[in-house]
Tab-separated table of C-alpha atoms in Angstrom:
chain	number	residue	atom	x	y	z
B	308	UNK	CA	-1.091	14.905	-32.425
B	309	UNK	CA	-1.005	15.628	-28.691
B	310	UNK	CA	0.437	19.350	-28.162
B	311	UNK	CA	1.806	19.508	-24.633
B	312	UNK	CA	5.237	21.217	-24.789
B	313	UNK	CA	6.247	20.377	-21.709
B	314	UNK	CA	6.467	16.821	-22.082
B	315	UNK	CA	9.277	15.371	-23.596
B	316	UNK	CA	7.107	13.261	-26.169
B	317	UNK	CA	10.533	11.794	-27.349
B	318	UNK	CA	11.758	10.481	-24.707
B	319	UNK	CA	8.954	9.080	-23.540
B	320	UNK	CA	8.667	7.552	-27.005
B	321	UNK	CA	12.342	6.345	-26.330
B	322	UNK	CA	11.180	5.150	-23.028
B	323	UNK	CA	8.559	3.294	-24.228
B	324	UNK	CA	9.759	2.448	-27.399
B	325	UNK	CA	12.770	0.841	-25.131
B	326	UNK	CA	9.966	-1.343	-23.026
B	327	UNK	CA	8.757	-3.048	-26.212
B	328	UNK	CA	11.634	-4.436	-26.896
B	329	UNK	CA	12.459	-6.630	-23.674
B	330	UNK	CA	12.625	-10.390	-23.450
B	331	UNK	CA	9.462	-11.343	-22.626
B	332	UNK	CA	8.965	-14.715	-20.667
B	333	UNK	CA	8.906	-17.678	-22.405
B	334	UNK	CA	5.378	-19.480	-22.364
B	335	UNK	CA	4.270	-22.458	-20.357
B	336	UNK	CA	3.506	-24.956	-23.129
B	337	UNK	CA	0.802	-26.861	-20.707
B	338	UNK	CA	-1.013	-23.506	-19.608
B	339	UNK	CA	-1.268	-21.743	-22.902
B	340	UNK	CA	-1.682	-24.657	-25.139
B	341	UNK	CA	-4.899	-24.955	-22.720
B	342	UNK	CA	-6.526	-28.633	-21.933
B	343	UNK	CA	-9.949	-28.623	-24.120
B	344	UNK	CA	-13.298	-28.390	-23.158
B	345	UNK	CA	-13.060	-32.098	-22.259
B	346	UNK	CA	-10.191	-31.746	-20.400
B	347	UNK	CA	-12.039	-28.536	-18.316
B	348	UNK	CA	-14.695	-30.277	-17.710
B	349	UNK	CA	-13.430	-33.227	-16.196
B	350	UNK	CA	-10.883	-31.130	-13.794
B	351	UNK	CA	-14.009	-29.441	-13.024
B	352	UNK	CA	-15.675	-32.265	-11.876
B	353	UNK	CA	-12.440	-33.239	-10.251
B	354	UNK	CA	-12.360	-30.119	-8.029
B	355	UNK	CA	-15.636	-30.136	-7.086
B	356	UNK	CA	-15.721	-33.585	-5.669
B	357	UNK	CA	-12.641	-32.290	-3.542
B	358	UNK	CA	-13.583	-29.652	-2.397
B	359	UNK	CA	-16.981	-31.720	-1.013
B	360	UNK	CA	-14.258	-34.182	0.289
B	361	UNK	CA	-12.628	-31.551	2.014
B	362	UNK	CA	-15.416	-30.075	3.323
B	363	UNK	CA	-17.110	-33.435	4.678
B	364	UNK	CA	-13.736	-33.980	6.209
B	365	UNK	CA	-13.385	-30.716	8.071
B	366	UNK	CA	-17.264	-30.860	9.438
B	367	UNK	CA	-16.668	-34.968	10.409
B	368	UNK	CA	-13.361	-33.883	12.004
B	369	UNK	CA	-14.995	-30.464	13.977
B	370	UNK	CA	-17.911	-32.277	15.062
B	371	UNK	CA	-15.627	-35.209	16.487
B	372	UNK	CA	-13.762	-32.478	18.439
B	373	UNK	CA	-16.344	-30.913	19.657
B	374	UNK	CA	-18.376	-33.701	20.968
B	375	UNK	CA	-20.888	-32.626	18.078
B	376	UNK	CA	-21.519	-29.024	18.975
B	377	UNK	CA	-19.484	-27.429	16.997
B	378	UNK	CA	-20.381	-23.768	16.307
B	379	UNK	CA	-21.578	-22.911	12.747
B	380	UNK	CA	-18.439	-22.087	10.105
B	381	UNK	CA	-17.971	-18.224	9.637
B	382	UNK	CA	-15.409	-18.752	7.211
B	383	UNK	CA	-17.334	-16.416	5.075
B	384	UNK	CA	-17.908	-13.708	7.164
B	385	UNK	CA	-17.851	-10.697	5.341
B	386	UNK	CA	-14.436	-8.617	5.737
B	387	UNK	CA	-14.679	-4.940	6.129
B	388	UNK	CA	-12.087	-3.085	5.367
B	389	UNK	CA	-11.733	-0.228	8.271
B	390	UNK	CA	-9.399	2.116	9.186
B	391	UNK	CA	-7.308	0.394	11.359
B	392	UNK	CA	-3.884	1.445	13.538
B	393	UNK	CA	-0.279	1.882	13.394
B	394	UNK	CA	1.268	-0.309	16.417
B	395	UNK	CA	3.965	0.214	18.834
B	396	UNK	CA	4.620	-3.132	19.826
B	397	UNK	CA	6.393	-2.748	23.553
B	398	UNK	CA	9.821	-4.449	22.776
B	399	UNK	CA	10.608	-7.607	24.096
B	400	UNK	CA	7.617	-7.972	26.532
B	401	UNK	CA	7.954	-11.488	28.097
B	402	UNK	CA	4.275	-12.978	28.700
B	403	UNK	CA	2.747	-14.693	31.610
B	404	UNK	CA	1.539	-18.110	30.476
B	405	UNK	CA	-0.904	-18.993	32.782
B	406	UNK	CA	-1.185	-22.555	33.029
B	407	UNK	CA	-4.927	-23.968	32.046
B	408	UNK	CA	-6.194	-26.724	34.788
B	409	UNK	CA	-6.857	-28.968	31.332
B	410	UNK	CA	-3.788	-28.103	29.261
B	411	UNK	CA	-6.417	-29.775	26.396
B	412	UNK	CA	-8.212	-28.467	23.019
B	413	UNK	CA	-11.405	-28.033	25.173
B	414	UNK	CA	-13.041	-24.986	24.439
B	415	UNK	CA	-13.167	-22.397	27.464
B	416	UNK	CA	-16.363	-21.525	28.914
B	417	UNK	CA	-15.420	-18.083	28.976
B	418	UNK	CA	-16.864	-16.012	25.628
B	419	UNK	CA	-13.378	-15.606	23.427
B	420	UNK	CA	-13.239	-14.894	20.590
B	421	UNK	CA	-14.820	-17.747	17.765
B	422	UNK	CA	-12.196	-19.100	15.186
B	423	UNK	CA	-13.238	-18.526	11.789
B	424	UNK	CA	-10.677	-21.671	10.849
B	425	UNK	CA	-11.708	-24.722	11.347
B	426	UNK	CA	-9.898	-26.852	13.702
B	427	UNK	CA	-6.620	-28.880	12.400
B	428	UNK	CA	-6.319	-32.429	13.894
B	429	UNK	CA	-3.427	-32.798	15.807
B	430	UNK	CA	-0.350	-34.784	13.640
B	431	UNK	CA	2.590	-35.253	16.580
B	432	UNK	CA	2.563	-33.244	19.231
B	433	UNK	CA	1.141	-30.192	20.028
B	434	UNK	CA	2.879	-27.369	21.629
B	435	UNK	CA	1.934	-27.026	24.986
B	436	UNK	CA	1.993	-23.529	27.157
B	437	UNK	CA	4.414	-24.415	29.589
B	438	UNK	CA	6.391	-24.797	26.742
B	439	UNK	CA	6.275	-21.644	24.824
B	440	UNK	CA	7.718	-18.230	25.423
B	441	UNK	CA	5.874	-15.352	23.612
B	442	UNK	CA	7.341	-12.055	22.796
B	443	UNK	CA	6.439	-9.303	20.135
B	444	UNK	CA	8.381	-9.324	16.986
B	445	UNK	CA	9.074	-6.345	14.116
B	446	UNK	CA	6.074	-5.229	12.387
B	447	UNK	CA	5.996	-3.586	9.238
B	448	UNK	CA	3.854	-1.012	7.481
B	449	UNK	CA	3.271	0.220	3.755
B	450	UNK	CA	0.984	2.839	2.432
B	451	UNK	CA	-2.012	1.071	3.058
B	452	UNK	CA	-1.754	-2.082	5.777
B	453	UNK	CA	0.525	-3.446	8.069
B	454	UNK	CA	1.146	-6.311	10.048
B	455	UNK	CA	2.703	-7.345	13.424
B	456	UNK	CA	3.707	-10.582	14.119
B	457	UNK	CA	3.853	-12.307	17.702
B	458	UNK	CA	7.123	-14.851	18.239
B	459	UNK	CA	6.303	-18.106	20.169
B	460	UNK	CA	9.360	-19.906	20.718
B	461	UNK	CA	9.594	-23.579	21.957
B	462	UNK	CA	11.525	-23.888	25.096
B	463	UNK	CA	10.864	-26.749	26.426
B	464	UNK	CA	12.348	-30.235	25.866
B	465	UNK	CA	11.191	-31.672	22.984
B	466	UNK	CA	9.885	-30.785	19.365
B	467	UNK	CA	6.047	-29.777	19.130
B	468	UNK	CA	3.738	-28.502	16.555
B	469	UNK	CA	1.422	-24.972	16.207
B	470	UNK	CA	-0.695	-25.267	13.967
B	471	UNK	CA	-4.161	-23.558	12.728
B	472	UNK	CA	-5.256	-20.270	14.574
B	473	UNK	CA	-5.025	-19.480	18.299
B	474	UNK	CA	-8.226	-17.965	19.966
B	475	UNK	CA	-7.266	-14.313	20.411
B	476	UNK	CA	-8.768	-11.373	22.398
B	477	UNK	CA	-8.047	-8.159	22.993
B	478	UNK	CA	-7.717	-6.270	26.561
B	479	UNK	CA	-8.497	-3.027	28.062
B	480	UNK	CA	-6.108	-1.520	30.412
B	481	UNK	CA	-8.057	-2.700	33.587
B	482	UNK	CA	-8.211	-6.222	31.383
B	483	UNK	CA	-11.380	-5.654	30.667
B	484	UNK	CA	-12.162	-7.763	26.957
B	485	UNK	CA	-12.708	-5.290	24.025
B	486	UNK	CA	-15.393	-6.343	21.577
B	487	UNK	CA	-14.343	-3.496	19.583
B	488	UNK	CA	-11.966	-3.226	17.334
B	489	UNK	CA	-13.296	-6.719	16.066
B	490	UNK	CA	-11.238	-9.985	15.654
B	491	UNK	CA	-11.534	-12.095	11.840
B	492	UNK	CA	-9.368	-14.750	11.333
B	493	UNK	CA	-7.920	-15.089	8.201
B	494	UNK	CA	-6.251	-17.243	6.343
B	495	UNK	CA	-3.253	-15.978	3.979
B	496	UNK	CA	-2.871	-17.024	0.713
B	497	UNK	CA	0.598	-15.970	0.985
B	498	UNK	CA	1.861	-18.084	3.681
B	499	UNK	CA	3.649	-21.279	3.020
B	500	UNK	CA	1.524	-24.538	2.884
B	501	UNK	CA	3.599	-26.977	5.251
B	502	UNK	CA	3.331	-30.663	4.474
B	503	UNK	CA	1.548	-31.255	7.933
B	504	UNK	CA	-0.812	-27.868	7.886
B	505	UNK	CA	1.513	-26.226	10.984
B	506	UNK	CA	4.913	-25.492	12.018
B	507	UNK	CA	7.004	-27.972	13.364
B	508	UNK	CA	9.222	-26.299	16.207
B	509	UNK	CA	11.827	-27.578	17.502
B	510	UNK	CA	13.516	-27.213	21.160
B	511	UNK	CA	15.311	-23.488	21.474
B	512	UNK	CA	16.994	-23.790	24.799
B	513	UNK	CA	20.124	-21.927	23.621
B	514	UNK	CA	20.071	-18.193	24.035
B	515	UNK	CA	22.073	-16.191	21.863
B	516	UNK	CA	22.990	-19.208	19.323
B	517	UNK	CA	21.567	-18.879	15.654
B	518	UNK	CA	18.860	-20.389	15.365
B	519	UNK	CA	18.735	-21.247	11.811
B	520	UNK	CA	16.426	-22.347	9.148
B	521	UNK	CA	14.570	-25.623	10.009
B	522	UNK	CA	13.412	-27.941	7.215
B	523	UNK	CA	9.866	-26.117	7.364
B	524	UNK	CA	11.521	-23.015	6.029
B	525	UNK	CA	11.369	-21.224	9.142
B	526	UNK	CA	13.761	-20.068	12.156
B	527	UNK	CA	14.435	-23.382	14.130
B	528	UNK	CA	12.330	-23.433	17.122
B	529	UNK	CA	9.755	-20.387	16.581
B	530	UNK	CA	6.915	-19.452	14.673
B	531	UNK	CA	4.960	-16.643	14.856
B	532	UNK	CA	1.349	-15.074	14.538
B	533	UNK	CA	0.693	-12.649	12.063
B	534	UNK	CA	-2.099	-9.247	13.080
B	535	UNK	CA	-2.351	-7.772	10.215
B	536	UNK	CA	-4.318	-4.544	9.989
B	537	UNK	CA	-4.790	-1.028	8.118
B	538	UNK	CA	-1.553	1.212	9.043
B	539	UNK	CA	-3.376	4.583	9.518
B	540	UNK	CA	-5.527	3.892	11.742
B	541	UNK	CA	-5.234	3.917	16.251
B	542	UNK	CA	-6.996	2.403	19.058
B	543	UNK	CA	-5.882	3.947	22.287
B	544	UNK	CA	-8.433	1.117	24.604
B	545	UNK	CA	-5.685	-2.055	23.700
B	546	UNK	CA	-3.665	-2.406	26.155
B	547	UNK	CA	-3.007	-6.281	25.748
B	548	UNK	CA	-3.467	-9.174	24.014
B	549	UNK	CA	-4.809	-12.473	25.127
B	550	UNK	CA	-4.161	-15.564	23.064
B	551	UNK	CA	-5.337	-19.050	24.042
B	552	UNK	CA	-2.891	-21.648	22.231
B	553	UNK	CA	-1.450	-25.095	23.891
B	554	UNK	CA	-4.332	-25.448	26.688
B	555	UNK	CA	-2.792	-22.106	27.953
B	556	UNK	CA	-3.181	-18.317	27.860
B	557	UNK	CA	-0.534	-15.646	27.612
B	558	UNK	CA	-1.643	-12.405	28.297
B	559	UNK	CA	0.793	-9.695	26.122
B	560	UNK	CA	0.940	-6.129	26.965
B	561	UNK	CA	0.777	-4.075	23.768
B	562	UNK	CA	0.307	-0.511	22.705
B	563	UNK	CA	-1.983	1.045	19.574
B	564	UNK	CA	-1.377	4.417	20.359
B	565	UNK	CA	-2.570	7.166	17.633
B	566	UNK	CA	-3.816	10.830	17.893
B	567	UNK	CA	-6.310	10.976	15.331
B	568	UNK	CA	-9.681	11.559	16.597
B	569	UNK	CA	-12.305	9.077	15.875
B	570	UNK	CA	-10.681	6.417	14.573
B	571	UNK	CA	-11.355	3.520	17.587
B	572	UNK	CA	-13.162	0.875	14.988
B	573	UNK	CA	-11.152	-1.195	13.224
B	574	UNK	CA	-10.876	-4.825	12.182
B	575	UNK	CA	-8.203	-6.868	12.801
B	576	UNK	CA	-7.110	-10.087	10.831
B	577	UNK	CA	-5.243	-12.839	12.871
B	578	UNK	CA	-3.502	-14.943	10.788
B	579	UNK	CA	-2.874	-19.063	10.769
B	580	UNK	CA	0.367	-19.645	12.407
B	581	UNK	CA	3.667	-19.712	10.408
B	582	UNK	CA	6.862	-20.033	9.935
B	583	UNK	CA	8.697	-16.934	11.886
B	584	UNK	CA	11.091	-16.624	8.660
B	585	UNK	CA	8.853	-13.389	8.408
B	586	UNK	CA	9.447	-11.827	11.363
B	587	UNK	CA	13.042	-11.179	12.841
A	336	UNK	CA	-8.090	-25.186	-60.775
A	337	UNK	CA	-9.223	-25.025	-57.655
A	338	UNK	CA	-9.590	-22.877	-55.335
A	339	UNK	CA	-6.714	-22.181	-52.881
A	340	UNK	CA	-7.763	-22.282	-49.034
A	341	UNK	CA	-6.178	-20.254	-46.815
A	342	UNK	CA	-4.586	-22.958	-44.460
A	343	UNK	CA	-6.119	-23.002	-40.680
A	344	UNK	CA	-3.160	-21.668	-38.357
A	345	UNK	CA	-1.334	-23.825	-37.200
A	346	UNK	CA	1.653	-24.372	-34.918
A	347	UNK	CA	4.106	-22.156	-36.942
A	348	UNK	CA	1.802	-19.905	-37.442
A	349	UNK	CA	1.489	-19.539	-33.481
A	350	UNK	CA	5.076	-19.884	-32.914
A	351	UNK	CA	5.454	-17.228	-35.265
A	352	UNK	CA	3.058	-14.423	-33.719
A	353	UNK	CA	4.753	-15.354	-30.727
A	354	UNK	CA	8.135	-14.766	-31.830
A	355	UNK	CA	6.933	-11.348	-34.070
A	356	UNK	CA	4.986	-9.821	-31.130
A	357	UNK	CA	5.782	-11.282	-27.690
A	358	UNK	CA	8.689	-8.820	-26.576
A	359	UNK	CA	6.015	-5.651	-27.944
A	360	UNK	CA	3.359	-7.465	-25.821
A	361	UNK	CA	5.214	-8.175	-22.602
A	362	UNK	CA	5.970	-4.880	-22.651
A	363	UNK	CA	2.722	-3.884	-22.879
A	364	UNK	CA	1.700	-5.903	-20.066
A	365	UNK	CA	4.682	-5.014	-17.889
A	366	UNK	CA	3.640	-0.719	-18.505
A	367	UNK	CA	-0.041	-1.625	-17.503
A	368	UNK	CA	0.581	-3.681	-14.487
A	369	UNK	CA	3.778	-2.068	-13.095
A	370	UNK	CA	6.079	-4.941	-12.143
A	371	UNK	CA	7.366	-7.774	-13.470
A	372	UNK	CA	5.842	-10.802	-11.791
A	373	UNK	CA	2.298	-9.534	-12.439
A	374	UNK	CA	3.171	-8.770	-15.996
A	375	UNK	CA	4.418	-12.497	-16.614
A	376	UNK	CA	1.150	-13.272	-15.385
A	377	UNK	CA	-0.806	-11.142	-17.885
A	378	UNK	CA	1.838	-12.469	-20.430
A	379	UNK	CA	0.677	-15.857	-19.949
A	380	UNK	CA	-2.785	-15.608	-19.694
A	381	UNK	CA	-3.157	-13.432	-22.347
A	382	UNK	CA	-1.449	-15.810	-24.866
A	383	UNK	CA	-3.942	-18.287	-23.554
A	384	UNK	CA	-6.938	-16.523	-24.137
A	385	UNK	CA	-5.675	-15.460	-27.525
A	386	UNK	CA	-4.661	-19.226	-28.793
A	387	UNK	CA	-8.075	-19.942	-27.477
A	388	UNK	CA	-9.601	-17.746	-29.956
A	389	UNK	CA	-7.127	-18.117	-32.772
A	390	UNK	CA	-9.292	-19.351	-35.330
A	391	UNK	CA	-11.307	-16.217	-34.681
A	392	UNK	CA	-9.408	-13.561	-36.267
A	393	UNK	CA	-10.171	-13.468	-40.070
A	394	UNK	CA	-8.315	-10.610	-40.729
A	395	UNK	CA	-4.474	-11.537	-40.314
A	396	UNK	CA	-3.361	-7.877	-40.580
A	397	UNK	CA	-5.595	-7.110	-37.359
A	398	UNK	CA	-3.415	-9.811	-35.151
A	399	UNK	CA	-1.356	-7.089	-33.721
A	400	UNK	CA	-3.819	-4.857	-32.603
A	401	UNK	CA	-6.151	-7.652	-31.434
A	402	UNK	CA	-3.191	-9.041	-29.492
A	403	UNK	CA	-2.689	-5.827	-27.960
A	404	UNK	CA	-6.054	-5.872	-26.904
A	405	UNK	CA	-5.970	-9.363	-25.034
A	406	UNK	CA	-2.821	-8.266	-23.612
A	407	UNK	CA	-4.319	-4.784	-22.211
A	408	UNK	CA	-7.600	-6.574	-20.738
A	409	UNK	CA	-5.202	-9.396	-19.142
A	410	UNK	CA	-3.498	-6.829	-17.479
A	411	UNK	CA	-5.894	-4.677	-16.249
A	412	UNK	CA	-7.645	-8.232	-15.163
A	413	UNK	CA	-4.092	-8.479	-13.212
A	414	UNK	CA	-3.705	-5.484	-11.863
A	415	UNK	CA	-7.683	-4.902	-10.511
A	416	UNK	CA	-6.972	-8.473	-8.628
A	417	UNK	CA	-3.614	-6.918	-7.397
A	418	UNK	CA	-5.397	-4.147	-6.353
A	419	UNK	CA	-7.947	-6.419	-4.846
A	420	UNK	CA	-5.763	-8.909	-2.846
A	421	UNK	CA	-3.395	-6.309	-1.383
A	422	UNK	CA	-6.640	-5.054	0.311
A	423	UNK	CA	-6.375	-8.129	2.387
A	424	UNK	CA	-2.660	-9.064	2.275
A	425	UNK	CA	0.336	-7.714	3.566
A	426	UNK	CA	3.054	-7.396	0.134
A	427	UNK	CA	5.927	-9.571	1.668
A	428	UNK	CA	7.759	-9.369	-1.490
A	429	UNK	CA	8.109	-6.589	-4.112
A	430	UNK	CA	8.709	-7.272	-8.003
A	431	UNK	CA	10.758	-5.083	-9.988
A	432	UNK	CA	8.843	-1.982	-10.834
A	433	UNK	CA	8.895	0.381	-13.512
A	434	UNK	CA	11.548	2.383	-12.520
A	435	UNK	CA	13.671	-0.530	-11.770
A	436	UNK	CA	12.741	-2.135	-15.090
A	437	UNK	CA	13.162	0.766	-17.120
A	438	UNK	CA	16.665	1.251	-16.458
A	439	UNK	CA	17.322	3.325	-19.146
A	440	UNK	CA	15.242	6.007	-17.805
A	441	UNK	CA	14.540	5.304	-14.418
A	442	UNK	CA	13.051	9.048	-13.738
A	443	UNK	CA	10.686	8.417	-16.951
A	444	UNK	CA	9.983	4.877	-15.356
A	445	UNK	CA	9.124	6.130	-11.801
A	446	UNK	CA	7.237	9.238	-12.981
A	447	UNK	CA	5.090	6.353	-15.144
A	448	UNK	CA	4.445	4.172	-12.386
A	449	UNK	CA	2.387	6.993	-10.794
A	450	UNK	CA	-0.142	6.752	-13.617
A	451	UNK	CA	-3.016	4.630	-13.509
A	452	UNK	CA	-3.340	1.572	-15.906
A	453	UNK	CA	-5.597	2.989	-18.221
A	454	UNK	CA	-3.489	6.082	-18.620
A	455	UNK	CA	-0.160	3.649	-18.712
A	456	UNK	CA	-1.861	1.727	-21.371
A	457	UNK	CA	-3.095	4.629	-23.453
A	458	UNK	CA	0.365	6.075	-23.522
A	459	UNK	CA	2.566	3.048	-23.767
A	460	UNK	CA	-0.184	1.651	-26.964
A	461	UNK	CA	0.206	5.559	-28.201
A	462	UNK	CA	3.767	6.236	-27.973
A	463	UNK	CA	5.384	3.085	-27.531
A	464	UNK	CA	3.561	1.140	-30.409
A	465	UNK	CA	2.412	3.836	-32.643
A	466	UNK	CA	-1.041	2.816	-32.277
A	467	UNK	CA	-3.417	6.002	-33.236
A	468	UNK	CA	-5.472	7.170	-30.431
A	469	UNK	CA	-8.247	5.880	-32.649
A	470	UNK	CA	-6.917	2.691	-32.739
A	471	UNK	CA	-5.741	3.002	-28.842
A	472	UNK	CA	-9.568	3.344	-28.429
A	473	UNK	CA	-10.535	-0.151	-30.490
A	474	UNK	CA	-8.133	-1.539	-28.485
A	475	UNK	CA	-8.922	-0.618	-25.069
A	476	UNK	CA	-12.395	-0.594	-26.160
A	477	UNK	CA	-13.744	2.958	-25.118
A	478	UNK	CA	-14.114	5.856	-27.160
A	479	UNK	CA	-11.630	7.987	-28.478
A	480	UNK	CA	-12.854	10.982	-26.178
A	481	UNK	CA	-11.872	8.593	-23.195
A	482	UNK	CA	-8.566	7.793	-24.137
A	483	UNK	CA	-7.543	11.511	-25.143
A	484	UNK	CA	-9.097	12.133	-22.181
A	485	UNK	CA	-6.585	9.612	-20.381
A	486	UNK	CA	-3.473	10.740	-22.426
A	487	UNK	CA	-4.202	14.391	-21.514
A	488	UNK	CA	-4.710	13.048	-17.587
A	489	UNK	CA	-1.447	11.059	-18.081
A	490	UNK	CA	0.881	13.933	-19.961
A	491	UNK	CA	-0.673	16.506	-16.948
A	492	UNK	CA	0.730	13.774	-14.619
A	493	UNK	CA	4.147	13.247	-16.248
A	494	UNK	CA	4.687	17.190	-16.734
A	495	UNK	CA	4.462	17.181	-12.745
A	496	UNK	CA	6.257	14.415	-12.656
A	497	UNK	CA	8.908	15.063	-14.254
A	498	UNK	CA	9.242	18.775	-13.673
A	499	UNK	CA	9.955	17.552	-10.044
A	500	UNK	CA	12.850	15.565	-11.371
A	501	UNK	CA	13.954	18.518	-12.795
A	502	UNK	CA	13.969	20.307	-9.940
């Protein structure tokens, strides 16, 4: 018998005792009776010739919008945890959209960033920049990562769509680009699957009114773009962000300010658009 | 006369096992993992693994202890991928936790939460079900140096624990 005085042994016999005793769930028929080895075998086949549907699908579809020179996938480009930073997002900065000559998909010559997710086709219509207002939302932080999410809300006339995963970069105080802390795009499990693979916005012309859930399960006329990174971490060299979405570019000023010495390599993840139910 | 076969389990024999030892084994599974959702999981998935092997288990008094085991491993299972995905992902949503679920003792619940889930398992298989240590061991299958070696580890943790809530 274990001898450690100090312990309350009883109560944590009570304690435990007391856990044994709760209602447990009650069992999914379907999942625990289990579908036999025939049954396995054939959803394995099943899955496998979807996911070579999907995949033919996505090359076909990236090829086609890229007149066939589409960069290789890097989907499965390894993830490194680092260190990473706590942010100070500069509250409500308003962004500069700065209007591309071909508000189009077409890739820009210049060297941005490369979008691990492969390009969505376009169902309705796209948001365009003239369109969208950008500001920084709340962030949050636990022990270990944290996230900060950017708020594009439609203001122009009529309803448009974001979807996939803007082309992001990050700046240097004299704008310079940063190639370090590096950019991965990654797509959350945890964000909501939307019937048409974006979010729907719709027109937000109304300061100050609610805005409202929409049917996608998001605040009416905004979604937003989730950073997500390691909260312990600083990089004093961002001093903006550049994203490339709706054959625009905003260009956000935003602060990763942190003391700790060595600590300027990071990684951070951008997210897939979503719903801006997330982010107040 | 002839002889008289044991009858293959069958569906009462499940629903029985179920009804006998599912609160003791959720239980389990919510002490290893920590909160409820992933717990359900392990719940779940362990009673699937376990009907998977049913026919397995000759000896009938061992069910308990060989459920405990499938429950332990499921939840470990959970809680390593937990562990794993919240590498990568931002929690959006928290579950009930120990100290929330034990409501009873919510100090005792908290102060457990800070163990890990080989120490929560060794102590909730030790104290909660009676298991031995030995048997603790067959079930988390180590040896019994490792799991005094984890209930010593745990009880340091708890004294400090606890003490603090004292204080």
């Amino acid at each position: 018998m274990t001898n450690v005085p100090e312990v309350d042994e009883d109560r944590l016999r009570r304690g435990l005792r007391a856990l044994t005793t709760m209602d447990p769930p009650a069992l999914d028929n379907a999942r625990v009776a289990g579908t036999g080895w025939v049954g396995s075998f054939v959803v394995g086949i099943a899955t496998v010739v979807l996911l070579a549907g999907v995949l033919t699908t996505t090359l076909v579809l990236r090829n086609r919008d890229t007149g066939g020179a589409a960069p290789p996938a890097t989907a499965s480009s390894p993830k490194t945890p680092a260190p990473s930073f706590s942010p100070q997002p500069t509250p409500s900065v308003m962004p500069t959209p700065t209007p591309s000559p071909m508000p189009t998909a077409t890739p820009s010559p210049t060297p941005l960033a490369t979008s691990a997710v492969a390009y969505l086709p376009p169902i309705g219509p796209q948001c365009l920049a003239s369109q969208l207002e950008v500001r920084v939302g709340d962030g949050f932080s636990n022990l270990s990562n944290a996230a900060l999410y950017l708020i594009f809300t439609d203001r122009g006339p009529a309803r448009c769509t974001l979807r996939g995963t803007p082309i992001v970069q990050l700046l240097d105080s004299r704008g310079r680009t940063l190639t370090s802390p590096p950019l991965q795009d990654t797509p959350s499990g945890y964000i909501p699957a939307l019937p048409n693979n974006g979010v729907g916005l719709l027109p937000l012309q109304s300061e100050g009114v609610a805005p409202g859930p929409s049917p996608e399960g998001g605040i009416r006329g905004q979604a937003s773009l989730p950073l997500q990174f390691y909260a312990d971490g600083c990089n004093a060299a961002i001093a903006a962000i550049r994203i490339r979405v709706g054959g625009g570019t905003f260009t956000i000023p935003l602060t990763f300010s942190g003391s700790a010495p060595g600590c300027q390599t990071t990684t951070i993840f951008v997210n897939p658009f979503q719903p801006a139910e997330y982010a107040r | 006369m002839g002889l008289i076969k044991t009858p293959p389990p069958g569906k009462d024999d499940v629903e029985e096992a179920v009804a006998r030892y599912g609160a003791e084994m959720y239980g389990l599974a919510v002490a290893i993992t920590g909160n409820v959702h992933d717990a359900e999981d392990a719940y779940q998935s362990a009673w699937s693994n376990a009907l998977g092997h049913w026919e397995q288990l000759r000896d009938i008094s061992k069910r308990r202890s060989w459920l405990a085991s499938t429950v332990a491993r499921s939840a470990m299972q959970v809680r390593r991928r937990r562990a794993f995905s919240d590498r990568w992902h931002v929690t959006l949503s928290e579950a009930p936790d120990l100290s929330t679920v034990m409501r009873w003792d919510p100090g005792l619940g908290s102060a457990i939460a800070h163990l890990s889930a080989r120490q929560r398992a060794v102590i909730t298989l030790h104290f909660g079900h009676g298991f031995t240590l030995d048997e603790v061991a067959a079930i988390l299958e180590c040896c019994g140096g490792t799991v005094r070696s984890h209930l010593a580890r745990a009880l340091a943790t708890l004294r400090v624990r606890l003490g603090d809530e004292r204080a």
